[in-house]
PDB file of N, CA and C in Angstrom:
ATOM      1  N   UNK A   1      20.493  -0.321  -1.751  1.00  0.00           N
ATOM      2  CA  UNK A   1      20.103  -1.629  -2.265  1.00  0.00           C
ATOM      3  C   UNK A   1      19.134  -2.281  -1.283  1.00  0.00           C
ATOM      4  N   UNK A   2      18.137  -2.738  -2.001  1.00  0.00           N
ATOM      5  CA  UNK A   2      17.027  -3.638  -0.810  1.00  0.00           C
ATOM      6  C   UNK A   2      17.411  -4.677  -0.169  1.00  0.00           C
ATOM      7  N   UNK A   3      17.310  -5.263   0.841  1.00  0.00           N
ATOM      8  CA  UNK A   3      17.661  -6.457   1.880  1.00  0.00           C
ATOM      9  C   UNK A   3      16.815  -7.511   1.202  1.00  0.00           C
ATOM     10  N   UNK A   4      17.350  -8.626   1.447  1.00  0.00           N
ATOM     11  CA  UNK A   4      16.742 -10.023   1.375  1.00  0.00           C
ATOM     12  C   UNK A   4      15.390  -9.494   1.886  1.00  0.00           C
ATOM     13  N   UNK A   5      14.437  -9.104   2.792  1.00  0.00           N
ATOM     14  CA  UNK A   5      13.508  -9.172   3.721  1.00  0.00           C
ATOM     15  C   UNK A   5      12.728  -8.227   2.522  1.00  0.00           C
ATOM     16  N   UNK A   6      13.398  -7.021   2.358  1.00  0.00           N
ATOM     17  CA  UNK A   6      12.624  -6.488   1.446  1.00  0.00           C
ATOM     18  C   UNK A   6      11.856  -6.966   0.039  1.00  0.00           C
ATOM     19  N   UNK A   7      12.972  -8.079  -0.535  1.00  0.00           N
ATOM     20  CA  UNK A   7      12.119  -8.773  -1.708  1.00  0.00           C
ATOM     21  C   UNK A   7      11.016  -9.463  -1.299  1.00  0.00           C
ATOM     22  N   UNK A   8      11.038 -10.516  -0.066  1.00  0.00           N
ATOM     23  CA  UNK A   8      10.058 -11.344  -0.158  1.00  0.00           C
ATOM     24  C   UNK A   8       8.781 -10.486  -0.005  1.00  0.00           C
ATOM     25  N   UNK A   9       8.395  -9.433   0.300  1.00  0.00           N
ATOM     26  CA  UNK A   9       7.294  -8.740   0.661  1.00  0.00           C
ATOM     27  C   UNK A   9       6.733  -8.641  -0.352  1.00  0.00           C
ATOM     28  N   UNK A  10       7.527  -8.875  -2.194  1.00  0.00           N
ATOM     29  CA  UNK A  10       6.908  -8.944  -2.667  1.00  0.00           C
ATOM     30  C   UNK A  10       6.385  -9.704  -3.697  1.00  0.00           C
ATOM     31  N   UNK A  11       6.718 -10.898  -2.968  1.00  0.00           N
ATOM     32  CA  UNK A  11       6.663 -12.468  -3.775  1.00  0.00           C
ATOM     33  C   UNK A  11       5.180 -13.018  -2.945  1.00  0.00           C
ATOM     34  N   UNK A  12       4.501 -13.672  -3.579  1.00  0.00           N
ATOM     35  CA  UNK A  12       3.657 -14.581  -3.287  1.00  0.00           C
ATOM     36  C   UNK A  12       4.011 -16.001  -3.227  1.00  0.00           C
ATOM     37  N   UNK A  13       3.813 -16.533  -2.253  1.00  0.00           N
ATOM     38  CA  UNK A  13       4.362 -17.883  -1.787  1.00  0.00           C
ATOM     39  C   UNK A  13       2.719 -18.791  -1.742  1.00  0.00           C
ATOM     40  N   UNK A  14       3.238 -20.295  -2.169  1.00  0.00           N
ATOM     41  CA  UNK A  14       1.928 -20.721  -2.407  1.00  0.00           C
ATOM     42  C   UNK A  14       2.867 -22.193  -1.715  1.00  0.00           C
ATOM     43  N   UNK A  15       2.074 -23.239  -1.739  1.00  0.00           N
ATOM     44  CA  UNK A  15       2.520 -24.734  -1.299  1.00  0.00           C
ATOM     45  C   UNK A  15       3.379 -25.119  -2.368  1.00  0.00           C
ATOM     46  N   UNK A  16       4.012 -25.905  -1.792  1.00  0.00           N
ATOM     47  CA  UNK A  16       5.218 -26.215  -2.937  1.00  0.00           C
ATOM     48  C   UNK A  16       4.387 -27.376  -3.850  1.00  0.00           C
ATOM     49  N   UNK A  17       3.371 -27.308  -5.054  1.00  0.00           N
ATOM     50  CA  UNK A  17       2.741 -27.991  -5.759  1.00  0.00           C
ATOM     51  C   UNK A  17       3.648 -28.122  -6.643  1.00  0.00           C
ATOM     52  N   UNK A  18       3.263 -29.414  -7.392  1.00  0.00           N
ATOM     53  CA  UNK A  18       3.943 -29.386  -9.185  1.00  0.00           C
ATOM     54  C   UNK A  18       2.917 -28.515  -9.848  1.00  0.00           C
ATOM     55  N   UNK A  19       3.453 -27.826 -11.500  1.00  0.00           N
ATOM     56  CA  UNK A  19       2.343 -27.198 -11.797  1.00  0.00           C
ATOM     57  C   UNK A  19       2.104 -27.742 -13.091  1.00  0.00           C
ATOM     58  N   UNK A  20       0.533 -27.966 -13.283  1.00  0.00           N
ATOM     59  CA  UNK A  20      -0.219 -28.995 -14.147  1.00  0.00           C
ATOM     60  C   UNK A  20      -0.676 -28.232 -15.121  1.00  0.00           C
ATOM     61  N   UNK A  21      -0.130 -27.953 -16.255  1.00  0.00           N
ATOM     62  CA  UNK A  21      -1.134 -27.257 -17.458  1.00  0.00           C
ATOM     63  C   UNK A  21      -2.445 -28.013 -17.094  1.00  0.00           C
ATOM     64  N   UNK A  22      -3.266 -26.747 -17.684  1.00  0.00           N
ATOM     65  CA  UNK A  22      -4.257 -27.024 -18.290  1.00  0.00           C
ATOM     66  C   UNK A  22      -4.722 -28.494 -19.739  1.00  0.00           C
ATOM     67  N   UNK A  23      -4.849 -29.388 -19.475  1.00  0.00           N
ATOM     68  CA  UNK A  23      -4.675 -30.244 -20.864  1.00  0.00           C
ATOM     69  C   UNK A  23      -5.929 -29.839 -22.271  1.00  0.00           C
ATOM     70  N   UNK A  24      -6.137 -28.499 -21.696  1.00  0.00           N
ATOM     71  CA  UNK A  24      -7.120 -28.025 -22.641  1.00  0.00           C
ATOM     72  C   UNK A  24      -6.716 -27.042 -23.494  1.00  0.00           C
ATOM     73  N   UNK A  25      -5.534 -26.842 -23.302  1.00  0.00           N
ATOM     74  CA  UNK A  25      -4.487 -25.683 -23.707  1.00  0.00           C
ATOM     75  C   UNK A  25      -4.632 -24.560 -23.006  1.00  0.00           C
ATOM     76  N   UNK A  26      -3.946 -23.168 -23.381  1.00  0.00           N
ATOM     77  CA  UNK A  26      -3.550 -22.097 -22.936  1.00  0.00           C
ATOM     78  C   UNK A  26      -4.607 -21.227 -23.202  1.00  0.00           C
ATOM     79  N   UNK A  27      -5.252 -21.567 -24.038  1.00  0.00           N
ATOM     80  CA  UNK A  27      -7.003 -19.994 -25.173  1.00  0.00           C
ATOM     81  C   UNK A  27      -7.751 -20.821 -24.034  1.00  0.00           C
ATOM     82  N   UNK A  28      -7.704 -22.458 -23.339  1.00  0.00           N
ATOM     83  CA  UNK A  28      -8.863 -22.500 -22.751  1.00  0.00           C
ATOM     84  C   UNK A  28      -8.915 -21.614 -21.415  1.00  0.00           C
ATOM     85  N   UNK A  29      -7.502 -21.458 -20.888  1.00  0.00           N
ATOM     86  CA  UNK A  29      -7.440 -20.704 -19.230  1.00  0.00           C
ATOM     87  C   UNK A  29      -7.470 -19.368 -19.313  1.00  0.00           C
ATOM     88  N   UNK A  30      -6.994 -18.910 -20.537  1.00  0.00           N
ATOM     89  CA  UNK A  30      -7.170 -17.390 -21.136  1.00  0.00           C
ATOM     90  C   UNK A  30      -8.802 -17.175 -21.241  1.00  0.00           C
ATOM     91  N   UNK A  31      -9.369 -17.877 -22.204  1.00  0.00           N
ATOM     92  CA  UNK A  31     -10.934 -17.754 -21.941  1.00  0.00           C
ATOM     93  C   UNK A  31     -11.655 -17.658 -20.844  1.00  0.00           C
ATOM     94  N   UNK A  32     -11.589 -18.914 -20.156  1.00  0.00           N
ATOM     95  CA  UNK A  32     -12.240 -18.824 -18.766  1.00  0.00           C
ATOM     96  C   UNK A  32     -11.750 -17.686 -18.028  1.00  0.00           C
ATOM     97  N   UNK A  33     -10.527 -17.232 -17.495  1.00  0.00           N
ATOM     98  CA  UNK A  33      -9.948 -16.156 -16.531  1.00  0.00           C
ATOM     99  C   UNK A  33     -10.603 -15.170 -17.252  1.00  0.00           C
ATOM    100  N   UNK A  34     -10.448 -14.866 -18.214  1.00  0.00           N
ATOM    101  CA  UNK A  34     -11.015 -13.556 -18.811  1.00  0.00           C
ATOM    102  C   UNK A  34     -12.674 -13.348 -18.424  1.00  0.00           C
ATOM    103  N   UNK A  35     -13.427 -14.896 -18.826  1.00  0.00           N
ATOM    104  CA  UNK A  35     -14.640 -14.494 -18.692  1.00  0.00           C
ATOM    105  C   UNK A  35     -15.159 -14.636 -17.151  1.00  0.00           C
ATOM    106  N   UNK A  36     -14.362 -14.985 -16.214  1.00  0.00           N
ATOM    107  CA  UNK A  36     -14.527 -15.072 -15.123  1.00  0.00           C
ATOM    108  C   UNK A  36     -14.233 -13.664 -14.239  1.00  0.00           C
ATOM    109  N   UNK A  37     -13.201 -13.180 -14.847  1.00  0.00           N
ATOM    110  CA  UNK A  37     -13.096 -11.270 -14.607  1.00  0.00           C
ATOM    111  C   UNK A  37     -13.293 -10.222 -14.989  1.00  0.00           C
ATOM    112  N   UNK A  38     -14.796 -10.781 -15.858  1.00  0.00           N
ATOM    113  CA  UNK A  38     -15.128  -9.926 -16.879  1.00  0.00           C
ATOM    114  C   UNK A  38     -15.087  -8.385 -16.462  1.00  0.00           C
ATOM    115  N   UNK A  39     -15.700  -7.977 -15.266  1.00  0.00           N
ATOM    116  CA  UNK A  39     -15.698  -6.574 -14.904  1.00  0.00           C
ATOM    117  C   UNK A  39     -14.425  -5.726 -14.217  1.00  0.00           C
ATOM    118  N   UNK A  40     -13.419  -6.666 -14.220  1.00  0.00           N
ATOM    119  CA  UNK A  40     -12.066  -5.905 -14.174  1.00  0.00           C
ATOM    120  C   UNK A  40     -11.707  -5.538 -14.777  1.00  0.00           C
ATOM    121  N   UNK A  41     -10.926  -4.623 -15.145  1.00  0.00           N
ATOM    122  CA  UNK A  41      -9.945  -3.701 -15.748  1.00  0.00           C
ATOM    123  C   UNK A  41      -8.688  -4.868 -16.167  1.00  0.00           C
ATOM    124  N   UNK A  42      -8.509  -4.982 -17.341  1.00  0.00           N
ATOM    125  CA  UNK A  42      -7.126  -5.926 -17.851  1.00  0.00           C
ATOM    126  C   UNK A  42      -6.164  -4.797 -18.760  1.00  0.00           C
ATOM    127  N   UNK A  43      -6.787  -3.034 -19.166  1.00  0.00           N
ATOM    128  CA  UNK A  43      -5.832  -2.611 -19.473  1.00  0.00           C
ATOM    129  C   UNK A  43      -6.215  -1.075 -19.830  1.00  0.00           C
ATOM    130  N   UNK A  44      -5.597  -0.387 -19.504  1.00  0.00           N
ATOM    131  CA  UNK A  44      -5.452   0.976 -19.521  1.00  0.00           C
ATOM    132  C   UNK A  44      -4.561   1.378 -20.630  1.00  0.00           C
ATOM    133  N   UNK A  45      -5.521   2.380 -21.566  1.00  0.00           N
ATOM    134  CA  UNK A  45      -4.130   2.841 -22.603  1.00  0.00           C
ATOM    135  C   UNK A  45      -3.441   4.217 -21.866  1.00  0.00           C
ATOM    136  N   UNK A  46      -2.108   3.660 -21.732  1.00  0.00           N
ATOM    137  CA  UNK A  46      -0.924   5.031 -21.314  1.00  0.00           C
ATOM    138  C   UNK A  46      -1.081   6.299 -21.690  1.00  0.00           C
ATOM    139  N   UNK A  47      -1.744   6.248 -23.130  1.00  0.00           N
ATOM    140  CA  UNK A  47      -1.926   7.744 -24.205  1.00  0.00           C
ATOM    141  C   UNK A  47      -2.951   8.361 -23.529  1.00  0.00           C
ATOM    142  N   UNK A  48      -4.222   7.678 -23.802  1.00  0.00           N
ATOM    143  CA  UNK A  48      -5.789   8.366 -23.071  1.00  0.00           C
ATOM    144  C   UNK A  48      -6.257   7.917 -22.364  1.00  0.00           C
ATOM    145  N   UNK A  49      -5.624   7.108 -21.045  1.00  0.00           N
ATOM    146  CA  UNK A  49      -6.461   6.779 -19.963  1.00  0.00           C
ATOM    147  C   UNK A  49      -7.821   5.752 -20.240  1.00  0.00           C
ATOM    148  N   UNK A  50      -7.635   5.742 -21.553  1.00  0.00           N
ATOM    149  CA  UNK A  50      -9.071   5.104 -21.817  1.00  0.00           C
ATOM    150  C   UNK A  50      -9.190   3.176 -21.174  1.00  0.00           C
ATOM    151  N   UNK A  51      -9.714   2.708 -20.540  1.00  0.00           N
ATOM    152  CA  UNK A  51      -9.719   1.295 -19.873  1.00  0.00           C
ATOM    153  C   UNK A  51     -10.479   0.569 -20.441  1.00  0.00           C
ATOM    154  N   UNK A  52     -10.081  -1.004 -20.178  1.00  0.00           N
ATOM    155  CA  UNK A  52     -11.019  -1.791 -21.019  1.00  0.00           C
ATOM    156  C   UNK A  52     -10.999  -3.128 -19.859  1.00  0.00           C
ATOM    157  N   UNK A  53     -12.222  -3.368 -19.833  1.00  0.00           N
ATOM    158  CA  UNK A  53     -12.535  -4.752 -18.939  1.00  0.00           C
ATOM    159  C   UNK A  53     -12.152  -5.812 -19.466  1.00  0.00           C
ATOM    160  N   UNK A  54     -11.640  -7.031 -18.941  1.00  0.00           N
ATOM    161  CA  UNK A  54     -11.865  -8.333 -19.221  1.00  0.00           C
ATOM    162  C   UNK A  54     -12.676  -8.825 -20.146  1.00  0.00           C
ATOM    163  N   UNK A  55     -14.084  -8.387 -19.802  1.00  0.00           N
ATOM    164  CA  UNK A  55     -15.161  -8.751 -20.405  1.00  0.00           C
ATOM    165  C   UNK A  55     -15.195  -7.885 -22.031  1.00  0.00           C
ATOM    166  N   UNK A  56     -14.379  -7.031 -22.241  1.00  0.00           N
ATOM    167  CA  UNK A  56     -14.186  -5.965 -23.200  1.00  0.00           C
ATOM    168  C   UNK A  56     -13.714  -6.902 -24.285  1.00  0.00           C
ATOM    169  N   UNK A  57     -12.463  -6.897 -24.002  1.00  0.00           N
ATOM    170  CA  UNK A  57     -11.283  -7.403 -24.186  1.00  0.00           C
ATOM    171  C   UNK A  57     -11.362  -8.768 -24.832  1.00  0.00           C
ATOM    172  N   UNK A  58     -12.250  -9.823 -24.381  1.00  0.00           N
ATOM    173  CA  UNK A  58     -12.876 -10.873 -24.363  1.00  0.00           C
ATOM    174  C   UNK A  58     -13.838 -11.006 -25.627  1.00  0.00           C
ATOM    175  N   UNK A  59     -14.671 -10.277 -25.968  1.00  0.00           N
ATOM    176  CA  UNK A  59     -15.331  -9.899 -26.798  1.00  0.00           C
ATOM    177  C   UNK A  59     -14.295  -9.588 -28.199  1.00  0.00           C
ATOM    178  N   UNK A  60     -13.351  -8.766 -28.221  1.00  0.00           N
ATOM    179  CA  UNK A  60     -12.906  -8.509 -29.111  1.00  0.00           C
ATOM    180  C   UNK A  60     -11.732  -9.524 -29.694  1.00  0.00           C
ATOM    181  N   UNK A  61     -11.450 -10.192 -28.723  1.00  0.00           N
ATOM    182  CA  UNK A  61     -10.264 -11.986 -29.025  1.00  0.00           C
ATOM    183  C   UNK A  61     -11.113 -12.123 -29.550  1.00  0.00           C
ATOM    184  N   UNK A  62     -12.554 -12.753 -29.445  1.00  0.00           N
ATOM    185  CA  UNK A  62     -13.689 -13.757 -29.936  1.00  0.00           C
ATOM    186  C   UNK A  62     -13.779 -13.497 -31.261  1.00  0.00           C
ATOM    187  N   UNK A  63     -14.184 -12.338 -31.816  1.00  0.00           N
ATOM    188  CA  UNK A  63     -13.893 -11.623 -32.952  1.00  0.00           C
ATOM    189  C   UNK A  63     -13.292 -11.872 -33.584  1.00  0.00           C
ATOM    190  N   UNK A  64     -11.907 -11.813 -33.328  1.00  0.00           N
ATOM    191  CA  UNK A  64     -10.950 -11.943 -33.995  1.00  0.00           C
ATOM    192  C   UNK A  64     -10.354 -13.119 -34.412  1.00  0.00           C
ATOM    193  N   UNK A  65     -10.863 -13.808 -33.211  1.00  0.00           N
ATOM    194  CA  UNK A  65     -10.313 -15.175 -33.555  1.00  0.00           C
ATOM    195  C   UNK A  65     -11.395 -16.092 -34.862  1.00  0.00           C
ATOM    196  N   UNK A  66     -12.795 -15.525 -34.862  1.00  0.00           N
ATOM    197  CA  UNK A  66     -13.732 -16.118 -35.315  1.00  0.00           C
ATOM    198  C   UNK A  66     -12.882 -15.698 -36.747  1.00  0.00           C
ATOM    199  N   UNK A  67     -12.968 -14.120 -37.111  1.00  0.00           N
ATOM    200  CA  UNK A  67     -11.881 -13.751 -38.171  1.00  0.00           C
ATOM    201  C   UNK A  67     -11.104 -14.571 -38.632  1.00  0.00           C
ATOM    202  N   UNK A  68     -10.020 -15.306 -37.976  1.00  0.00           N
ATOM    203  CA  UNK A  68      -8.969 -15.882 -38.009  1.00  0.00           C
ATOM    204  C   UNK A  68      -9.282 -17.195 -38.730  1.00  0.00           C
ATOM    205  N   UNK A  69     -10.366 -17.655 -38.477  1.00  0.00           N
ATOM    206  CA  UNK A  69     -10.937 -19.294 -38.741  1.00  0.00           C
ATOM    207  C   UNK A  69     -11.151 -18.970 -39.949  1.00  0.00           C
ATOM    208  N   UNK A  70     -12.355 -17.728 -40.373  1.00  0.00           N
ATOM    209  CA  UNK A  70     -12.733 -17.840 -41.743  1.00  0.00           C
ATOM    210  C   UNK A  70     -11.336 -17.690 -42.465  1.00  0.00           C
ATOM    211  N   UNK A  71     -10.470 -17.116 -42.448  1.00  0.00           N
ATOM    212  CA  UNK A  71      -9.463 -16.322 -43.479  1.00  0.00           C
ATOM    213  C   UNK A  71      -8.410 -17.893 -43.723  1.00  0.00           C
ATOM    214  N   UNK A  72      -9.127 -18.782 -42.727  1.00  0.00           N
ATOM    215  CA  UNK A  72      -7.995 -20.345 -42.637  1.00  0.00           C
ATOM    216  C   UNK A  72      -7.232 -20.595 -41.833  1.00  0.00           C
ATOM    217  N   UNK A  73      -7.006 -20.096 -40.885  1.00  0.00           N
ATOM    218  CA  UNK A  73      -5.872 -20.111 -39.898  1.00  0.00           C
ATOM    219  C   UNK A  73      -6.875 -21.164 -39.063  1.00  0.00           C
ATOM    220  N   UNK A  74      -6.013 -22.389 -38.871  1.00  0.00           N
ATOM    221  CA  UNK A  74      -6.057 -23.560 -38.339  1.00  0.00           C
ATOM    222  C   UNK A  74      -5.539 -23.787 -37.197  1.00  0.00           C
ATOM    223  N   UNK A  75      -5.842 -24.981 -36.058  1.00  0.00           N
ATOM    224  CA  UNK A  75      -5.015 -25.443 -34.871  1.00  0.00           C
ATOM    225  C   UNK A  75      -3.639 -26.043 -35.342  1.00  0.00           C
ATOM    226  N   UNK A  76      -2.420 -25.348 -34.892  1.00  0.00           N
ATOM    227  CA  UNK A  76      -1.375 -25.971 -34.978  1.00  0.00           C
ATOM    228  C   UNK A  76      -0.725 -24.985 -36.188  1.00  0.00           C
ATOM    229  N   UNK A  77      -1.436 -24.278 -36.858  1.00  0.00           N
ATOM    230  CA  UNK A  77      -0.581 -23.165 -37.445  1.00  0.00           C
ATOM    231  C   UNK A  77       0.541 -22.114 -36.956  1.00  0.00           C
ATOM    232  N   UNK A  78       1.040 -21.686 -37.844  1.00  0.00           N
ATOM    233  CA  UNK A  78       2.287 -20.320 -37.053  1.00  0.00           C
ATOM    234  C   UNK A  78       1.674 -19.311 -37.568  1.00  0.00           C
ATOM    235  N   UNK A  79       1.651 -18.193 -36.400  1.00  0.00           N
ATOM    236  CA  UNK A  79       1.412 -17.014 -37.134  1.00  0.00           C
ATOM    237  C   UNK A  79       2.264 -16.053 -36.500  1.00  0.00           C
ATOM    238  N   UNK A  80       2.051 -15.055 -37.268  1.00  0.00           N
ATOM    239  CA  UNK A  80       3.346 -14.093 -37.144  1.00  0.00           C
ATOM    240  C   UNK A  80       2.483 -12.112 -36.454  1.00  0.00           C
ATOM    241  N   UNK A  81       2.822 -12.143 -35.633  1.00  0.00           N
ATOM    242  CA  UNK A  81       2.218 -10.687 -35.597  1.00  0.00           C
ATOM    243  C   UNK A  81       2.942  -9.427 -35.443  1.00  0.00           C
ATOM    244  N   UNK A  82       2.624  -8.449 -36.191  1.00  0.00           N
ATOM    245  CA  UNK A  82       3.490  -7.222 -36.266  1.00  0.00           C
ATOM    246  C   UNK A  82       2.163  -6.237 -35.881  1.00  0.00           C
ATOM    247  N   UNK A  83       2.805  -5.365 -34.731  1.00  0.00           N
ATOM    248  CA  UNK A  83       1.846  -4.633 -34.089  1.00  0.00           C
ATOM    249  C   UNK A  83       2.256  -3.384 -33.230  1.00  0.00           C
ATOM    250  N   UNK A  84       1.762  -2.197 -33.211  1.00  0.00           N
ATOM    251  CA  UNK A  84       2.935  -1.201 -32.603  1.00  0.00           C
ATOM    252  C   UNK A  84       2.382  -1.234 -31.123  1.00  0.00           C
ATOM    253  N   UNK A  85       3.470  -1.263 -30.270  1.00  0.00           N
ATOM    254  CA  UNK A  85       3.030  -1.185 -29.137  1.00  0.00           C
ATOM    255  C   UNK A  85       1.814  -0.581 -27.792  1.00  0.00           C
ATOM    256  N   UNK A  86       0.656  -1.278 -28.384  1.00  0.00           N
ATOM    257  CA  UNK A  86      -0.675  -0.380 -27.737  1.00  0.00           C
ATOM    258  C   UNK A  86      -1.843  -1.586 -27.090  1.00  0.00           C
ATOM    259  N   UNK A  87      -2.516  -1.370 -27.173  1.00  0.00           N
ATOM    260  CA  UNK A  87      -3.531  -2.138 -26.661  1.00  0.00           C
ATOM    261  C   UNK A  87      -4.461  -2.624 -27.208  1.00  0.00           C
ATOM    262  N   UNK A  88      -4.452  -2.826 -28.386  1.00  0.00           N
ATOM    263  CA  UNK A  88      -4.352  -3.567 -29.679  1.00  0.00           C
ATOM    264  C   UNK A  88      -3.742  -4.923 -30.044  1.00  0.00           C
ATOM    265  N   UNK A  89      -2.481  -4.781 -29.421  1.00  0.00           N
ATOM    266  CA  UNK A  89      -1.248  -5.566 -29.965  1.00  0.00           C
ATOM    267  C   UNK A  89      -1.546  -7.093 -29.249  1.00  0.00           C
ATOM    268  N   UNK A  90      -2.467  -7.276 -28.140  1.00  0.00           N
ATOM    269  CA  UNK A  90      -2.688  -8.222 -27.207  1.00  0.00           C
ATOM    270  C   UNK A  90      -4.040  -9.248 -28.431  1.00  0.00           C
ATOM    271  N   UNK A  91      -4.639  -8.904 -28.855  1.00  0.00           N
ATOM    272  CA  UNK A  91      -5.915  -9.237 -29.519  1.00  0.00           C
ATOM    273  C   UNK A  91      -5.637 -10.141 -30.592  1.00  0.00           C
ATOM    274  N   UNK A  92      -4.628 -10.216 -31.529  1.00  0.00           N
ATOM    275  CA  UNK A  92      -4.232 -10.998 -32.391  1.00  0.00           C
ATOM    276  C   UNK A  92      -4.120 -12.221 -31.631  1.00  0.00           C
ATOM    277  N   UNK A  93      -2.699 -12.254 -30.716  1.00  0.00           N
ATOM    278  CA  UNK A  93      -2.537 -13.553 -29.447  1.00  0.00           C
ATOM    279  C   UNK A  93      -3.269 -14.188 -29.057  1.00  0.00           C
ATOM    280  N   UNK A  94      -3.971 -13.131 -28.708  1.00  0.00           N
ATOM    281  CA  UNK A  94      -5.038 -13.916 -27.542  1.00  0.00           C
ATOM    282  C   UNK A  94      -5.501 -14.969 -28.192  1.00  0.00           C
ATOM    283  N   UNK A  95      -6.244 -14.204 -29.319  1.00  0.00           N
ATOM    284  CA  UNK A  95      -7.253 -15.226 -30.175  1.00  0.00           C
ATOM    285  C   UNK A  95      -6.487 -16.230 -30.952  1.00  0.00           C
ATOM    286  N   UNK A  96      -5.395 -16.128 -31.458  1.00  0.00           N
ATOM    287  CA  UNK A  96      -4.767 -16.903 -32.168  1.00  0.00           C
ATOM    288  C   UNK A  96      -4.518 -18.570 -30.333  1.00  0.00           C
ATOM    289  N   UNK A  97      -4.264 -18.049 -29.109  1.00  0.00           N
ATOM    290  CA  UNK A  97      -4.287 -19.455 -28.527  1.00  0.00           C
ATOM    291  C   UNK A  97      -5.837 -19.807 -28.403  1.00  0.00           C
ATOM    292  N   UNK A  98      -6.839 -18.928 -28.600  1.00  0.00           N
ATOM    293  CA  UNK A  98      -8.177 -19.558 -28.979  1.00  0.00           C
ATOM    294  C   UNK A  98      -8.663 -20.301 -29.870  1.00  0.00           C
ATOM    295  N   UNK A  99      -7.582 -20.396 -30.489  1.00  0.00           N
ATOM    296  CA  UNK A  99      -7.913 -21.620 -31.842  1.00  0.00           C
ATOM    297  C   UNK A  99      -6.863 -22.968 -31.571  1.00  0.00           C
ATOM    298  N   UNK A 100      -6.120 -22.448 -31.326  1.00  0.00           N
ATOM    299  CA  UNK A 100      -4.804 -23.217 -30.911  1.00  0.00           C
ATOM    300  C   UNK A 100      -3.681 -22.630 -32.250  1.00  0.00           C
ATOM    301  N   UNK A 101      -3.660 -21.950 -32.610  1.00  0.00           N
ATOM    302  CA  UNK A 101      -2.725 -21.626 -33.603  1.00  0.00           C
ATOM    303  C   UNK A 101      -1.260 -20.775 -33.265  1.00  0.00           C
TER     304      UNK A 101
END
């Protein structure tokens, strides 16, 4: 079993701040972080190794979310997503807090 000493090595410790949403919502800090790391890697598929950047990734929320507007899906709607576990399954979300829905 690991020691007390051993966990903290792998905690990040920051100043004891309060923490302030964003008052722009959650699609706005998702947007920006994303487009701010555009050339990182945000996900590797397990099956084929195949990777996709931030900036990838980013592109294809936008899409989708633009999708989402025409078909009616509004700020403050529920939506429901059924998706099999892949790298895919992130893209509905994303875009759906890009609208606020």
């Amino acid at each position: 079993m690991a020691n007390e000493s051993q966990h903290h090595r792998n905690v990040i410790y920051t100043d004891n701040k309060p923490a302030r949403p964003d008052h722009r919502g959650i699609g706005y800090v998702y947007y920006h972080s994303m487009l701010k790391n555009g050339e990182k890697i945000a996900q590797i598929d397990g099956n084929t190794g195949v990777e996709e950047s931030y900036g990838q990734l980013l592109t294809r929320c936008i899409r989708t979310a633009i999708t989402m507007q025409i078909k009616g899906i509004r700020p403050g709607d529920f939506i429901s997503i059924c998706s099999p576990n892949d790298v895919d399954c992130v893209v509905p979300y994303i875009a759906s807090l890009f609208i606020g829905a």
